[in-house]
PDB file of C-alpha atoms in Angstrom:
ATOM      1  CA  MET A   2    -164.016  15.585 182.167  1.00 39.00           C
ATOM      2  CA  ASN A   3    -161.478  17.049 184.570  1.00 41.00           C
ATOM      3  CA  ALA A   4    -162.211  20.763 185.024  1.00 46.00           C
ATOM      4  CA  LEU A   5    -158.727  21.766 183.879  1.00 57.00           C
ATOM      5  CA  ASN A   6    -158.064  19.379 180.989  1.00 69.00           C
ATOM      6  CA  GLY A   7    -158.053  21.283 177.725  1.00 80.00           C
ATOM      7  CA  LEU A   8    -157.105  24.681 179.135  1.00 86.00           C
ATOM      8  CA  THR A   9    -154.182  26.511 177.597  1.00 87.00           C
ATOM      9  CA  LEU A  10    -151.925  29.300 178.803  1.00 85.00           C
ATOM     10  CA  ARG A  11    -153.848  31.612 176.464  1.00 91.00           C
ATOM     11  CA  ASP A  12    -156.988  31.100 178.576  1.00 96.00           C
ATOM     12  CA  LEU A  13    -155.678  32.644 181.791  1.00 96.00           C
ATOM     13  CA  PRO A  14    -155.218  36.259 180.601  1.00 96.00           C
ATOM     14  CA  HIS A  15    -158.747  36.278 179.151  1.00 98.00           C
ATOM     15  CA  LEU A  16    -160.211  34.949 182.384  1.00 98.00           C
ATOM     16  CA  ARG A  17    -158.255  37.568 184.315  1.00 97.00           C
ATOM     17  CA  SER A  18    -159.765  40.220 182.017  1.00 98.00           C
ATOM     18  CA  ALA A  19    -163.238  38.964 182.928  1.00 98.00           C
ATOM     19  CA  ILE A  20    -162.297  39.180 186.612  1.00 98.00           C
ATOM     20  CA  ALA A  21    -161.076  42.770 186.100  1.00 98.00           C
ATOM     21  CA  LEU A  22    -164.438  43.618 184.513  1.00 98.00           C
ATOM     22  CA  ALA A  23    -166.123  42.200 187.614  1.00 97.00           C
ATOM     23  CA  GLN A  24    -164.133  44.623 189.741  1.00 97.00           C
ATOM     24  CA  ILE A  25    -165.246  47.521 187.525  1.00 97.00           C
ATOM     25  CA  ALA A  26    -168.881  46.404 187.785  1.00 96.00           C
ATOM     26  CA  ARG A  27    -168.622  46.408 191.557  1.00 95.00           C
ATOM     27  CA  LYS A  28    -167.043  49.877 191.639  1.00 96.00           C
ATOM     28  CA  VAL A  29    -169.997  51.361 189.744  1.00 95.00           C
ATOM     29  CA  GLY A  30    -172.570  49.588 191.915  1.00 94.00           C
ATOM     30  CA  ASP A  31    -173.410  46.545 189.831  1.00 95.00           C
ATOM     31  CA  GLU A  32    -173.115  42.886 190.735  1.00 94.00           C
ATOM     32  CA  PRO A  33    -169.391  41.987 190.464  1.00 96.00           C
ATOM     33  CA  TYR A  34    -169.318  39.803 187.361  1.00 97.00           C
ATOM     34  CA  GLY A  35    -167.549  40.140 184.030  1.00 98.00           C
ATOM     35  CA  ALA A  36    -167.335  38.218 180.769  1.00 98.00           C
ATOM     36  CA  VAL A  37    -165.041  38.230 177.754  1.00 98.00           C
ATOM     37  CA  VAL A  38    -165.677  36.427 174.461  1.00 98.00           C
ATOM     38  CA  VAL A  39    -162.701  35.488 172.304  1.00 98.00           C
ATOM     39  CA  ALA A  40    -162.752  34.093 168.759  1.00 97.00           C
ATOM     40  CA  ALA A  41    -160.890  30.927 167.838  1.00 95.00           C
ATOM     41  CA  ASP A  42    -158.115  33.037 166.275  1.00 95.00           C
ATOM     42  CA  GLY A  43    -157.548  34.757 169.647  1.00 94.00           C
ATOM     43  CA  SER A  44    -159.173  38.065 168.732  1.00 95.00           C
ATOM     44  CA  ARG A  45    -161.375  39.573 171.408  1.00 96.00           C
ATOM     45  CA  LEU A  46    -164.989  39.849 170.257  1.00 97.00           C
ATOM     46  CA  ILE A  47    -166.561  41.570 173.263  1.00 97.00           C
ATOM     47  CA  ASP A  48    -166.053  42.593 176.860  1.00 98.00           C
ATOM     48  CA  ALA A  49    -169.135  42.824 179.047  1.00 98.00           C
ATOM     49  CA  ARG A  50    -169.905  43.307 182.690  1.00 98.00           C
ATOM     50  CA  ASN A  51    -172.954  42.996 184.837  1.00 97.00           C
ATOM     51  CA  THR A  52    -175.186  46.093 184.576  1.00 97.00           C
ATOM     52  CA  GLN A  53    -178.212  44.924 186.555  1.00 95.00           C
ATOM     53  CA  ASN A  54    -178.281  47.802 189.014  1.00 94.00           C
ATOM     54  CA  THR A  55    -177.204  50.642 186.726  1.00 96.00           C
ATOM     55  CA  THR A  56    -179.742  49.665 184.050  1.00 96.00           C
ATOM     56  CA  ASN A  57    -182.447  48.387 186.407  1.00 96.00           C
ATOM     57  CA  ASP A  58    -182.545  45.218 184.279  1.00 97.00           C
ATOM     58  CA  PRO A  59    -182.509  41.963 186.260  1.00 95.00           C
ATOM     59  CA  THR A  60    -181.396  40.057 183.151  1.00 96.00           C
ATOM     60  CA  ALA A  61    -178.335  42.249 182.519  1.00 97.00           C
ATOM     61  CA  HIS A  62    -175.791  39.705 183.716  1.00 97.00           C
ATOM     62  CA  ALA A  63    -172.320  39.901 182.163  1.00 98.00           C
ATOM     63  CA  GLU A  64    -172.789  36.797 180.010  1.00 98.00           C
ATOM     64  CA  THR A  65    -176.254  37.749 178.729  1.00 98.00           C
ATOM     65  CA  ASN A  66    -175.011  41.263 177.958  1.00 98.00           C
ATOM     66  CA  ALA A  67    -172.175  39.745 175.921  1.00 98.00           C
ATOM     67  CA  VAL A  68    -174.478  37.349 174.072  1.00 97.00           C
ATOM     68  CA  ARG A  69    -176.979  40.131 173.236  1.00 96.00           C
ATOM     69  CA  LEU A  70    -174.274  42.338 171.771  1.00 95.00           C
ATOM     70  CA  LEU A  71    -172.612  39.512 169.850  1.00 95.00           C
ATOM     71  CA  ALA A  72    -175.859  38.208 168.371  1.00 91.00           C
ATOM     72  CA  LYS A  73    -176.271  41.502 166.539  1.00 90.00           C
ATOM     73  CA  ALA A  74    -172.744  41.641 165.165  1.00 93.00           C
ATOM     74  CA  VAL A  75    -171.094  38.232 164.854  1.00 94.00           C
ATOM     75  CA  PRO A  76    -172.160  35.307 162.644  1.00 93.00           C
ATOM     76  CA  ARG A  77    -173.226  32.197 164.533  1.00 92.00           C
ATOM     77  CA  GLU A  78    -170.509  30.186 162.788  1.00 94.00           C
ATOM     78  CA  LYS A  79    -167.879  32.376 164.436  1.00 95.00           C
ATOM     79  CA  LEU A  80    -169.561  32.064 167.838  1.00 96.00           C
ATOM     80  CA  GLU A  81    -169.561  28.272 167.590  1.00 96.00           C
ATOM     81  CA  THR A  82    -165.766  28.298 167.748  1.00 97.00           C
ATOM     82  CA  ALA A  83    -165.483  31.117 170.311  1.00 97.00           C
ATOM     83  CA  THR A  84    -164.807  30.905 174.047  1.00 98.00           C
ATOM     84  CA  ILE A  85    -166.645  32.845 176.725  1.00 98.00           C
ATOM     85  CA  TYR A  86    -164.681  33.605 179.877  1.00 98.00           C
ATOM     86  CA  ALA A  87    -166.841  34.378 182.910  1.00 98.00           C
ATOM     87  CA  SER A  88    -165.571  35.607 186.248  1.00 98.00           C
ATOM     88  CA  GLY A  89    -168.198  33.484 188.006  1.00 96.00           C
ATOM     89  CA  GLU A  90    -169.900  30.271 186.996  1.00 96.00           C
ATOM     90  CA  PRO A  91    -172.769  31.213 184.675  1.00 96.00           C
ATOM     91  CA  CYS A  92    -176.221  31.011 186.266  1.00 93.00           C
ATOM     92  CA  ALA A  93    -178.978  28.985 184.596  1.00 92.00           C
ATOM     93  CA  MET A  94    -180.247  32.012 182.621  1.00 94.00           C
ATOM     94  CA  CYS A  95    -176.764  32.848 181.355  1.00 96.00           C
ATOM     95  CA  ALA A  96    -175.949  29.219 180.573  1.00 96.00           C
ATOM     96  CA  GLU A  97    -179.118  28.980 178.462  1.00 96.00           C
ATOM     97  CA  ALA A  98    -178.196  32.207 176.644  1.00 97.00           C
ATOM     98  CA  ILE A  99    -174.681  30.908 175.983  1.00 97.00           C
ATOM     99  CA  ALA A 100    -176.084  27.615 174.661  1.00 97.00           C
ATOM    100  CA  ALA A 101    -178.591  29.420 172.432  1.00 96.00           C
ATOM    101  CA  SER A 102    -175.845  31.680 171.051  1.00 96.00           C
ATOM    102  CA  GLY A 103    -173.867  28.712 169.766  1.00 96.00           C
ATOM    103  CA  ILE A 104    -170.785  29.367 171.900  1.00 97.00           C
ATOM    104  CA  ARG A 105    -169.315  25.937 172.592  1.00 96.00           C
ATOM    105  CA  ARG A 106    -166.463  26.651 174.994  1.00 97.00           C
ATOM    106  CA  VAL A 107    -166.857  28.150 178.475  1.00 98.00           C
ATOM    107  CA  VAL A 108    -164.175  28.955 181.046  1.00 98.00           C
ATOM    108  CA  PHE A 109    -165.255  30.288 184.423  1.00 97.00           C
ATOM    109  CA  GLY A 110    -163.564  31.438 187.603  1.00 96.00           C
ATOM    110  CA  ALA A 111    -165.583  31.307 190.818  1.00 94.00           C
ATOM    111  CA  PRO A 112    -167.799  28.228 191.312  1.00 93.00           C
ATOM    112  CA  ALA A 113    -171.563  28.663 191.721  1.00 89.00           C
ATOM    113  CA  ALA A 114    -171.484  26.973 195.118  1.00 85.00           C
ATOM    114  CA  GLU A 115    -169.416  29.871 196.484  1.00 85.00           C
ATOM    115  CA  LEU A 116    -171.280  32.782 194.861  1.00 84.00           C
ATOM    116  CA  PRO A 117    -173.331  35.130 197.071  1.00 84.00           C
ATOM    117  CA  GLY A 118    -177.026  34.288 196.987  1.00 79.00           C
ATOM    118  CA  ASN A 119    -176.493  30.823 195.565  1.00 78.00           C
ATOM    119  CA  ASP A 120    -177.815  27.834 197.476  1.00 77.00           C
ATOM    120  CA  PRO A 121    -174.968  25.300 197.489  1.00 73.00           C
ATOM    121  CA  ALA A 122    -177.490  22.576 198.325  1.00 76.00           C
ATOM    122  CA  SER A 123    -179.114  23.091 194.922  1.00 79.00           C
ATOM    123  CA  GLY A 124    -176.222  21.271 193.294  1.00 75.00           C
ATOM    124  CA  TYR A 125    -176.491  23.597 190.270  1.00 81.00           C
ATOM    125  CA  THR A 126    -173.605  23.719 187.821  1.00 86.00           C
ATOM    126  CA  CYS A 127    -173.624  25.324 184.393  1.00 93.00           C
ATOM    127  CA  ARG A 128    -172.422  21.993 183.020  1.00 93.00           C
ATOM    128  CA  SER A 129    -175.939  20.585 183.391  1.00 92.00           C
ATOM    129  CA  VAL A 130    -177.135  23.122 180.795  1.00 93.00           C
ATOM    130  CA  LEU A 131    -174.081  23.574 178.590  1.00 96.00           C
ATOM    131  CA  GLU A 132    -172.609  20.108 178.188  1.00 95.00           C
ATOM    132  CA  PRO A 133    -175.832  18.580 176.783  1.00 94.00           C
ATOM    133  CA  ALA A 134    -175.821  21.501 174.305  1.00 93.00           C
ATOM    134  CA  GLY A 135    -172.361  20.399 173.119  1.00 95.00           C
ATOM    135  CA  ALA A 136    -170.215  22.890 175.033  1.00 96.00           C
ATOM    136  CA  ASP A 137    -166.917  22.165 176.736  1.00 96.00           C
ATOM    137  CA  VAL A 138    -166.913  23.684 180.225  1.00 96.00           C
ATOM    138  CA  PHE A 139    -163.775  24.411 182.235  1.00 96.00           C
ATOM    139  CA  GLY A 140    -163.797  25.637 185.790  1.00 94.00           C
ATOM    140  CA  PRO A 141    -163.510  26.659 188.426  1.00 94.00           C
ATOM    141  CA  VAL A 142    -160.207  28.245 187.407  1.00 94.00           C
ATOM    142  CA  LEU A 143    -158.256  30.919 189.318  1.00 92.00           C
ATOM    143  CA  GLY A 144    -160.745  30.526 192.157  1.00 88.00           C
ATOM    144  CA  ASP A 145    -159.118  32.886 194.672  1.00 92.00           C
ATOM    145  CA  GLU A 146    -158.624  35.609 192.056  1.00 94.00           C
ATOM    146  CA  ALA A 147    -162.180  35.165 190.784  1.00 95.00           C
ATOM    147  CA  MET A 148    -163.616  35.391 194.303  1.00 93.00           C
ATOM    148  CA  ALA A 149    -161.746  38.635 195.132  1.00 94.00           C
ATOM    149  CA  PRO A 150    -164.306  41.023 193.527  1.00 93.00           C
ATOM    150  CA  LEU A 151    -167.032  39.223 195.491  1.00 90.00           C
ATOM    151  CA  ALA A 152    -165.402  39.615 198.914  1.00 89.00           C
ATOM    152  CA  GLY A 153    -167.925  41.209 201.261  1.00 84.00           C
ATOM    153  CA  TRP A 154    -170.538  41.522 198.507  1.00 80.00           C
ATOM    154  CA  THR A 155    -174.129  40.548 199.171  1.00 78.00           C
ATOM    155  CA  VAL A 156    -176.957  40.011 196.722  1.00 74.00           C
ATOM    156  CA  GLY A 157    -178.620  43.284 195.876  1.00 66.00           C
ATOM    157  CA  GLY A 158    -175.376  45.215 195.692  1.00 57.00           C
ATOM    158  CA  LYS A 159    -174.659  45.962 199.316  1.00 52.00           C
ATOM    159  CA  ASP A 160    -171.156  45.845 200.748  1.00 51.00           C
TER     160      ASP A 160
END
């Protein structure tokens, strides 16, 4: 599937919100990633950002934070028709969490191959986890905007 087929104009503001959350995460000393989950009716279910450094939790990525909060409050049936917008391509851990949550539509900004600390030679894409689980994956989208919060960032939170 072409990375952009199936996107709508409604997707871009939500992805930009995830990117804005990434900028906030960076400002407070966390890894610069954000996520937004939106229901099929367009209502926003949750905003989440990476909190790895401020919580000293290596699993506190934006997407896993969103999934944890949603799992306690939103029926799975509603998640199955929701979209998660991630500022960066979800890592393997986050992709597995998204798949387990039932979310079946993913839109991401920055591609994994360009993210700090990622080994482009690995060939990893979140599609390898999410598409077999029945999810539609769109991205990279708004690549330059999505990469902006990551400019000069290194793994471990050092500028």
